[in-house]
Amino acid sequence: QQQVKQSPQSLIVQKGGIPIINCAYENTAFDYFPWYQQFPGKGPALLIAIRPDVSEKKEGRFTISFNKSAKQFSLHIMDSQPGDSATYFCAASIDGGKLIFGQGTELSVKP
Amino acid sequence: GAVVSQHPSRVICKSGTSVKIECRSLDFQATTMFWYRQFPKQSLMLMATSNEGSKATYEQGVEKDKFLINHASLTLSTLTVTSAHPEDSSFYICSARTGLAGHEQYFGPGTRLTVT
């Protein structure tokens, strides 16, 4: 019930493409859903986050779509660039508590 | 804003010795900090939650006597790996939560520990 399932495990797109990474959860008590970007050998960096009262949030080229009834949320990266190649993690938490992370998606954007 | 630092970034130690890793919130006060461990190509595994001035809460399966956590101030938490063994070699990352009511967690750059 505390799990967050993330897919796909890896993703390859061409420059300019729109990679989509999906996450699903079971616990309806989750009230905060962030996405993190991690480069090799570095700590995760907070990209964008959403609360369950909003269906979509956009920051720059990154968009979160949130479907409360389906208990799913996804990250879209518009006009992807080779510099976006990294591992992306979704997560969820309750009331500012510990983050439950998805398994991660390794994204490769080809020039 | 919301910068978290870790020191050292890399450390190599001999089996049986202890290693201390520092996590600092540089531009905000963090009442709660978290310590994670990450193996190559895997997700982050939460080890413990650290609240300023109180004992840390450890996740199931994490040895509290081996991984000592101290959160002495609103900007500093430390993780000490005691009597380290090669299987403790890993990437250790801390995060800090902003404010009492904030949800955002900001991560440090991580510390690569190698035990020989």
PDB file of C-alpha atoms in Angstrom:
ATOM      1  CA  GLN A   1       0.000   0.000   0.000  1.00  0.00           C
ATOM      2  CA  GLN A   2       2.991   2.268   0.575  1.00  0.00           C
ATOM      3  CA  GLN A   3       4.497   1.512  -2.816  1.00  0.00           C
ATOM      4  CA  VAL A   4       4.814   3.824  -5.768  1.00  0.00           C
ATOM      5  CA  LYS A   5       5.206   1.942  -9.051  1.00  0.00           C
ATOM      6  CA  GLN A   6       7.102   3.688 -11.825  1.00  0.00           C
ATOM      7  CA  SER A   7       7.407   2.835 -15.499  1.00  0.00           C
ATOM      8  CA  PRO A   8       9.152   2.440 -17.827  1.00  0.00           C
ATOM      9  CA  GLN A   9      12.476   1.409 -16.325  1.00  0.00           C
ATOM     10  CA  SER A  10      14.323   2.990 -19.242  1.00  0.00           C
ATOM     11  CA  LEU A  11      13.390   5.245 -22.121  1.00  0.00           C
ATOM     12  CA  ILE A  12      15.157   6.416 -25.249  1.00  0.00           C
ATOM     13  CA  VAL A  13      13.871   9.360 -27.284  1.00  0.00           C
ATOM     14  CA  GLN A  14      15.177  11.590 -30.016  1.00  0.00           C
ATOM     15  CA  LYS A  15      15.985  15.213 -29.362  1.00  0.00           C
ATOM     16  CA  GLY A  16      12.771  17.244 -29.455  1.00  0.00           C
ATOM     17  CA  GLY A  17      10.617  14.261 -28.480  1.00  0.00           C
ATOM     18  CA  ILE A  18       8.288  14.170 -25.472  1.00  0.00           C
ATOM     19  CA  PRO A  19       9.215  11.398 -23.038  1.00  0.00           C
ATOM     20  CA  ILE A  20       6.446  10.401 -20.657  1.00  0.00           C
ATOM     21  CA  ILE A  21       7.121   8.652 -17.349  1.00  0.00           C
ATOM     22  CA  ASN A  22       4.274   7.166 -15.372  1.00  0.00           C
ATOM     23  CA  CYS A  23       3.714   6.435 -11.700  1.00  0.00           C
ATOM     24  CA  ALA A  24       0.884   4.719  -9.846  1.00  0.00           C
ATOM     25  CA  TYR A  25       0.068   4.532  -6.156  1.00  0.00           C
ATOM     26  CA  GLU A  26      -2.442   2.819  -3.897  1.00  0.00           C
ATOM     27  CA  ASN A  27      -2.525   4.849  -0.708  1.00  0.00           C
ATOM     28  CA  THR A  28      -5.095   7.623  -1.078  1.00  0.00           C
ATOM     29  CA  ALA A  29      -3.611   9.402   1.940  1.00  0.00           C
ATOM     30  CA  PHE A  30      -0.650  10.568  -0.163  1.00  0.00           C
ATOM     31  CA  ASP A  31      -0.957  14.339  -0.534  1.00  0.00           C
ATOM     32  CA  TYR A  32       2.269  15.423  -2.209  1.00  0.00           C
ATOM     33  CA  PHE A  33       3.799  14.070  -5.422  1.00  0.00           C
ATOM     34  CA  PRO A  34       7.253  15.366  -6.464  1.00  0.00           C
ATOM     35  CA  TRP A  35       9.503  14.425  -9.345  1.00  0.00           C
ATOM     36  CA  TYR A  36      13.270  14.364  -8.985  1.00  0.00           C
ATOM     37  CA  GLN A  37      16.054  14.361 -11.579  1.00  0.00           C
ATOM     38  CA  GLN A  38      19.342  12.660 -10.770  1.00  0.00           C
ATOM     39  CA  PHE A  39      22.577  12.730 -12.716  1.00  0.00           C
ATOM     40  CA  PRO A  40      25.231  10.039 -12.110  1.00  0.00           C
ATOM     41  CA  GLY A  41      27.151  10.604  -8.895  1.00  0.00           C
ATOM     42  CA  LYS A  42      24.902  13.469  -7.798  1.00  0.00           C
ATOM     43  CA  GLY A  43      22.023  13.895  -5.403  1.00  0.00           C
ATOM     44  CA  PRO A  44      18.439  14.103  -6.723  1.00  0.00           C
ATOM     45  CA  ALA A  45      17.207  17.570  -7.659  1.00  0.00           C
ATOM     46  CA  LEU A  46      13.575  18.573  -7.153  1.00  0.00           C
ATOM     47  CA  LEU A  47      12.038  19.267 -10.568  1.00  0.00           C
ATOM     48  CA  ILE A  48       8.371  19.837 -10.022  1.00  0.00           C
ATOM     49  CA  ALA A  49       5.686  18.719  -7.573  1.00  0.00           C
ATOM     50  CA  ILE A  50       1.909  18.566  -7.429  1.00  0.00           C
ATOM     51  CA  ARG A  51      -0.824  18.282  -4.811  1.00  0.00           C
ATOM     52  CA  PRO A  52      -3.918  16.105  -5.417  1.00  0.00           C
ATOM     53  CA  ASP A  53      -6.292  19.042  -5.762  1.00  0.00           C
ATOM     54  CA  VAL A  54      -4.699  19.990  -9.101  1.00  0.00           C
ATOM     55  CA  SER A  55      -4.893  17.945 -12.320  1.00  0.00           C
ATOM     56  CA  GLU A  56      -1.931  19.487 -14.105  1.00  0.00           C
ATOM     57  CA  LYS A  57       1.079  21.623 -13.300  1.00  0.00           C
ATOM     58  CA  LYS A  58       3.612  23.060 -15.709  1.00  0.00           C
ATOM     59  CA  GLU A  59       7.033  24.500 -15.000  1.00  0.00           C
ATOM     60  CA  GLY A  60       9.097  25.334 -18.037  1.00  0.00           C
ATOM     61  CA  ARG A  61       9.404  22.227 -20.191  1.00  0.00           C
ATOM     62  CA  PHE A  62       8.216  19.903 -17.404  1.00  0.00           C
ATOM     63  CA  THR A  63       4.539  19.048 -16.889  1.00  0.00           C
ATOM     64  CA  ILE A  64       2.901  16.805 -14.308  1.00  0.00           C
ATOM     65  CA  SER A  65      -0.468  15.295 -15.144  1.00  0.00           C
ATOM     66  CA  PHE A  66      -2.382  13.967 -12.155  1.00  0.00           C
ATOM     67  CA  ASN A  67      -5.367  11.598 -12.261  1.00  0.00           C
ATOM     68  CA  LYS A  68      -6.742  11.267  -8.746  1.00  0.00           C
ATOM     69  CA  SER A  69      -9.450   8.723  -9.575  1.00  0.00           C
ATOM     70  CA  ALA A  70      -6.964   6.432 -11.324  1.00  0.00           C
ATOM     71  CA  LYS A  71      -4.298   7.084  -8.664  1.00  0.00           C
ATOM     72  CA  GLN A  72      -1.756   7.838 -11.347  1.00  0.00           C
ATOM     73  CA  PHE A  73       0.519  10.728 -12.221  1.00  0.00           C
ATOM     74  CA  SER A  74       2.991  11.294 -14.987  1.00  0.00           C
ATOM     75  CA  LEU A  75       5.862  13.527 -16.023  1.00  0.00           C
ATOM     76  CA  HIS A  76       6.070  14.943 -19.549  1.00  0.00           C
ATOM     77  CA  ILE A  77       9.247  16.614 -20.807  1.00  0.00           C
ATOM     78  CA  MET A  78       8.572  18.910 -23.747  1.00  0.00           C
ATOM     79  CA  ASP A  79      11.189  19.473 -26.451  1.00  0.00           C
ATOM     80  CA  SER A  80      13.608  17.091 -24.750  1.00  0.00           C
ATOM     81  CA  GLN A  81      17.322  17.786 -25.042  1.00  0.00           C
ATOM     82  CA  PRO A  82      20.423  15.576 -24.625  1.00  0.00           C
ATOM     83  CA  GLY A  83      21.083  17.452 -21.370  1.00  0.00           C
ATOM     84  CA  ASP A  84      17.838  15.982 -19.997  1.00  0.00           C
ATOM     85  CA  SER A  85      19.434  12.523 -20.064  1.00  0.00           C
ATOM     86  CA  ALA A  86      19.294  11.433 -16.434  1.00  0.00           C
ATOM     87  CA  THR A  87      17.397   9.184 -14.063  1.00  0.00           C
ATOM     88  CA  TYR A  88      13.984  10.441 -13.007  1.00  0.00           C
ATOM     89  CA  PHE A  89      12.221   9.431  -9.814  1.00  0.00           C
ATOM     90  CA  CYS A  90       8.631  10.000  -8.822  1.00  0.00           C
ATOM     91  CA  ALA A  91       7.731  10.018  -5.153  1.00  0.00           C
ATOM     92  CA  ALA A  92       4.837  10.498  -2.785  1.00  0.00           C
ATOM     93  CA  SER A  93       4.446  11.514   0.826  1.00  0.00           C
ATOM     94  CA  ILE A  94       1.824  12.108   3.481  1.00  0.00           C
ATOM     95  CA  ASP A  95       1.651  15.350   5.441  1.00  0.00           C
ATOM     96  CA  GLY A  96       5.266  16.309   4.746  1.00  0.00           C
ATOM     97  CA  GLY A  97       6.602  12.984   5.963  1.00  0.00           C
ATOM     98  CA  LYS A  98       9.028  10.566   4.397  1.00  0.00           C
ATOM     99  CA  LEU A  99       9.107  10.243   0.636  1.00  0.00           C
ATOM    100  CA  ILE A 100       8.179   6.922  -0.934  1.00  0.00           C
ATOM    101  CA  PHE A 101      10.160   6.682  -4.177  1.00  0.00           C
ATOM    102  CA  GLY A 102       9.379   4.924  -7.409  1.00  0.00           C
ATOM    103  CA  GLN A 103      11.955   2.616  -8.941  1.00  0.00           C
ATOM    104  CA  GLY A 104      13.375   5.242 -11.291  1.00  0.00           C
ATOM    105  CA  THR A 105      13.442   5.734 -15.067  1.00  0.00           C
ATOM    106  CA  GLU A 106      16.707   6.087 -16.938  1.00  0.00           C
ATOM    107  CA  LEU A 107      16.087   8.548 -19.775  1.00  0.00           C
ATOM    108  CA  SER A 108      18.402   8.903 -22.739  1.00  0.00           C
ATOM    109  CA  VAL A 109      17.795  11.700 -25.244  1.00  0.00           C
ATOM    110  CA  LYS A 110      19.643  11.083 -28.507  1.00  0.00           C
ATOM    111  CA  PRO A 111      20.960  14.070 -30.503  1.00  0.00           C
TER     112      PRO A 111
ATOM    113  CA  GLY B   1      17.648  28.952  -2.206  1.00  0.00           C
ATOM    114  CA  ALA B   2      17.103  25.586  -0.482  1.00  0.00           C
ATOM    115  CA  VAL B   3      20.684  24.379  -0.755  1.00  0.00           C
ATOM    116  CA  VAL B   4      21.869  21.302   1.103  1.00  0.00           C
ATOM    117  CA  SER B   5      25.542  20.402   1.361  1.00  0.00           C
ATOM    118  CA  GLN B   6      27.271  17.196   2.377  1.00  0.00           C
ATOM    119  CA  HIS B   7      30.804  16.572   3.537  1.00  0.00           C
ATOM    120  CA  PRO B   8      32.837  14.727   2.537  1.00  0.00           C
ATOM    121  CA  SER B   9      31.833  13.999  -1.053  1.00  0.00           C
ATOM    122  CA  ARG B  10      34.002  10.890  -1.135  1.00  0.00           C
ATOM    123  CA  VAL B  11      35.633   8.874   1.622  1.00  0.00           C
ATOM    124  CA  ILE B  12      37.654   5.687   1.666  1.00  0.00           C
ATOM    125  CA  CYS B  13      38.173   3.956   4.982  1.00  0.00           C
ATOM    126  CA  LYS B  14      39.509   0.687   6.277  1.00  0.00           C
ATOM    127  CA  SER B  15      37.246  -2.059   7.539  1.00  0.00           C
ATOM    128  CA  GLY B  16      36.514  -1.653  11.253  1.00  0.00           C
ATOM    129  CA  THR B  17      36.867   2.112  11.388  1.00  0.00           C
ATOM    130  CA  SER B  18      34.102   4.697  11.764  1.00  0.00           C
ATOM    131  CA  VAL B  19      33.167   7.425   9.308  1.00  0.00           C
ATOM    132  CA  LYS B  20      31.157  10.594   9.922  1.00  0.00           C
ATOM    133  CA  ILE B  21      29.153  12.304   7.180  1.00  0.00           C
ATOM    134  CA  GLU B  22      27.805  15.820   7.660  1.00  0.00           C
ATOM    135  CA  CYS B  23      24.634  17.236   6.115  1.00  0.00           C
ATOM    136  CA  ARG B  24      23.968  20.970   6.298  1.00  0.00           C
ATOM    137  CA  SER B  25      21.080  23.139   5.145  1.00  0.00           C
ATOM    138  CA  LEU B  26      22.837  26.302   3.983  1.00  0.00           C
ATOM    139  CA  ASP B  27      20.064  28.823   3.559  1.00  0.00           C
ATOM    140  CA  PHE B  28      17.135  27.525   5.563  1.00  0.00           C
ATOM    141  CA  GLN B  29      16.362  25.867   8.853  1.00  0.00           C
ATOM    142  CA  ALA B  30      15.514  22.208   8.639  1.00  0.00           C
ATOM    143  CA  THR B  31      13.591  20.756  11.531  1.00  0.00           C
ATOM    144  CA  THR B  32      13.566  17.402   9.750  1.00  0.00           C
ATOM    145  CA  MET B  33      16.343  15.747   7.784  1.00  0.00           C
ATOM    146  CA  PHE B  34      16.359  12.353   6.119  1.00  0.00           C
ATOM    147  CA  TRP B  35      19.184   9.933   5.371  1.00  0.00           C
ATOM    148  CA  TYR B  36      19.102   7.668   2.324  1.00  0.00           C
ATOM    149  CA  ARG B  37      21.288   4.989   0.884  1.00  0.00           C
ATOM    150  CA  GLN B  38      21.485   4.268  -2.835  1.00  0.00           C
ATOM    151  CA  PHE B  39      23.068   1.340  -4.637  1.00  0.00           C
ATOM    152  CA  PRO B  40      24.069   1.600  -8.326  1.00  0.00           C
ATOM    153  CA  LYS B  41      21.122   1.707 -10.716  1.00  0.00           C
ATOM    154  CA  GLN B  42      18.647   1.513  -7.838  1.00  0.00           C
ATOM    155  CA  SER B  43      16.200   3.805  -6.125  1.00  0.00           C
ATOM    156  CA  LEU B  44      16.800   5.638  -2.881  1.00  0.00           C
ATOM    157  CA  MET B  45      16.305   3.646   0.295  1.00  0.00           C
ATOM    158  CA  LEU B  46      15.310   5.668   3.351  1.00  0.00           C
ATOM    159  CA  MET B  47      17.433   4.781   6.364  1.00  0.00           C
ATOM    160  CA  ALA B  48      16.153   7.172   9.009  1.00  0.00           C
ATOM    161  CA  THR B  49      14.283  10.377   9.742  1.00  0.00           C
ATOM    162  CA  SER B  50      16.067  12.879  11.934  1.00  0.00           C
ATOM    163  CA  ASN B  51      14.303  15.598  13.904  1.00  0.00           C
ATOM    164  CA  GLU B  52      16.243  18.406  15.543  1.00  0.00           C
ATOM    165  CA  GLY B  53      16.791  17.778  19.224  1.00  0.00           C
ATOM    166  CA  SER B  54      15.275  14.315  19.336  1.00  0.00           C
ATOM    167  CA  LYS B  55      16.220  10.750  18.561  1.00  0.00           C
ATOM    168  CA  ALA B  56      16.156   9.599  14.959  1.00  0.00           C
ATOM    169  CA  THR B  57      13.483   7.233  13.708  1.00  0.00           C
ATOM    170  CA  TYR B  58      15.027   4.319  11.846  1.00  0.00           C
ATOM    171  CA  GLU B  59      13.398   2.313   9.071  1.00  0.00           C
ATOM    172  CA  GLN B  60      12.862  -1.382   9.558  1.00  0.00           C
ATOM    173  CA  GLY B  61      16.020  -3.364   9.039  1.00  0.00           C
ATOM    174  CA  VAL B  62      18.406  -0.448   9.601  1.00  0.00           C
ATOM    175  CA  GLU B  63      20.754  -1.020  12.543  1.00  0.00           C
ATOM    176  CA  LYS B  64      20.563   2.046  14.774  1.00  0.00           C
ATOM    177  CA  ASP B  65      23.760   1.121  16.615  1.00  0.00           C
ATOM    178  CA  LYS B  66      25.659   0.909  13.347  1.00  0.00           C
ATOM    179  CA  PHE B  67      24.291   4.047  11.701  1.00  0.00           C
ATOM    180  CA  LEU B  68      24.341   6.741  14.364  1.00  0.00           C
ATOM    181  CA  ILE B  69      22.404   9.877  13.521  1.00  0.00           C
ATOM    182  CA  ASN B  70      22.638  13.172  15.366  1.00  0.00           C
ATOM    183  CA  HIS B  71      20.602  16.279  14.551  1.00  0.00           C
ATOM    184  CA  ALA B  72      22.100  18.773  16.956  1.00  0.00           C
ATOM    185  CA  SER B  73      20.951  21.979  15.288  1.00  0.00           C
ATOM    186  CA  LEU B  74      18.425  23.241  12.769  1.00  0.00           C
ATOM    187  CA  THR B  75      21.066  23.250  10.044  1.00  0.00           C
ATOM    188  CA  LEU B  76      23.204  20.194  10.762  1.00  0.00           C
ATOM    189  CA  SER B  77      22.661  16.460  10.888  1.00  0.00           C
ATOM    190  CA  THR B  78      25.399  13.838  10.985  1.00  0.00           C
ATOM    191  CA  LEU B  79      25.489  10.165  10.058  1.00  0.00           C
ATOM    192  CA  THR B  80      28.244   8.046  11.584  1.00  0.00           C
ATOM    193  CA  VAL B  81      28.858   4.612  10.131  1.00  0.00           C
ATOM    194  CA  THR B  82      30.455   2.675  12.968  1.00  0.00           C
ATOM    195  CA  SER B  83      32.763  -0.307  12.499  1.00  0.00           C
ATOM    196  CA  ALA B  84      32.360  -0.062   8.755  1.00  0.00           C
ATOM    197  CA  HIS B  85      32.582  -3.156   6.564  1.00  0.00           C
ATOM    198  CA  PRO B  86      32.857  -3.518   2.781  1.00  0.00           C
ATOM    199  CA  GLU B  87      29.108  -4.167   2.522  1.00  0.00           C
ATOM    200  CA  ASP B  88      28.520  -0.664   3.914  1.00  0.00           C
ATOM    201  CA  SER B  89      30.112   0.778   0.770  1.00  0.00           C
ATOM    202  CA  SER B  90      27.400   2.824  -0.899  1.00  0.00           C
ATOM    203  CA  PHE B  91      26.192   6.286  -1.891  1.00  0.00           C
ATOM    204  CA  TYR B  92      24.715   8.074   1.132  1.00  0.00           C
ATOM    205  CA  ILE B  93      22.438  11.039   0.531  1.00  0.00           C
ATOM    206  CA  CYS B  94      20.707  13.360   2.968  1.00  0.00           C
ATOM    207  CA  SER B  95      17.703  15.569   2.414  1.00  0.00           C
ATOM    208  CA  ALA B  96      16.193  18.401   4.380  1.00  0.00           C
ATOM    209  CA  ARG B  97      12.595  19.487   4.611  1.00  0.00           C
ATOM    210  CA  THR B  98      11.861  23.180   4.504  1.00  0.00           C
ATOM    211  CA  GLY B  99       9.845  24.558   7.376  1.00  0.00           C
ATOM    212  CA  LEU B 100       7.468  22.959   9.810  1.00  0.00           C
ATOM    213  CA  ALA B 101       4.596  22.793   7.351  1.00  0.00           C
ATOM    214  CA  GLY B 102       6.551  22.436   4.106  1.00  0.00           C
ATOM    215  CA  HIS B 103       6.496  19.346   1.974  1.00  0.00           C
ATOM    216  CA  GLU B 104       9.488  20.068  -0.224  1.00  0.00           C
ATOM    217  CA  GLN B 105      12.608  18.007   0.405  1.00  0.00           C
ATOM    218  CA  TYR B 106      15.924  19.130  -0.989  1.00  0.00           C
ATOM    219  CA  PHE B 107      18.765  16.699  -1.354  1.00  0.00           C
ATOM    220  CA  GLY B 108      22.462  17.018  -0.753  1.00  0.00           C
ATOM    221  CA  PRO B 109      25.019  16.011  -3.403  1.00  0.00           C
ATOM    222  CA  GLY B 110      25.697  12.671  -1.728  1.00  0.00           C
ATOM    223  CA  THR B 111      28.722  10.987  -0.173  1.00  0.00           C
ATOM    224  CA  ARG B 112      30.418   8.011  -1.809  1.00  0.00           C
ATOM    225  CA  LEU B 113      31.705   5.681   0.911  1.00  0.00           C
ATOM    226  CA  THR B 114      34.146   2.933   0.036  1.00  0.00           C
ATOM    227  CA  VAL B 115      35.232   0.523   2.750  1.00  0.00           C
ATOM    228  CA  THR B 116      38.348  -1.500   1.974  1.00  0.00           C
TER     229      THR B 116
END
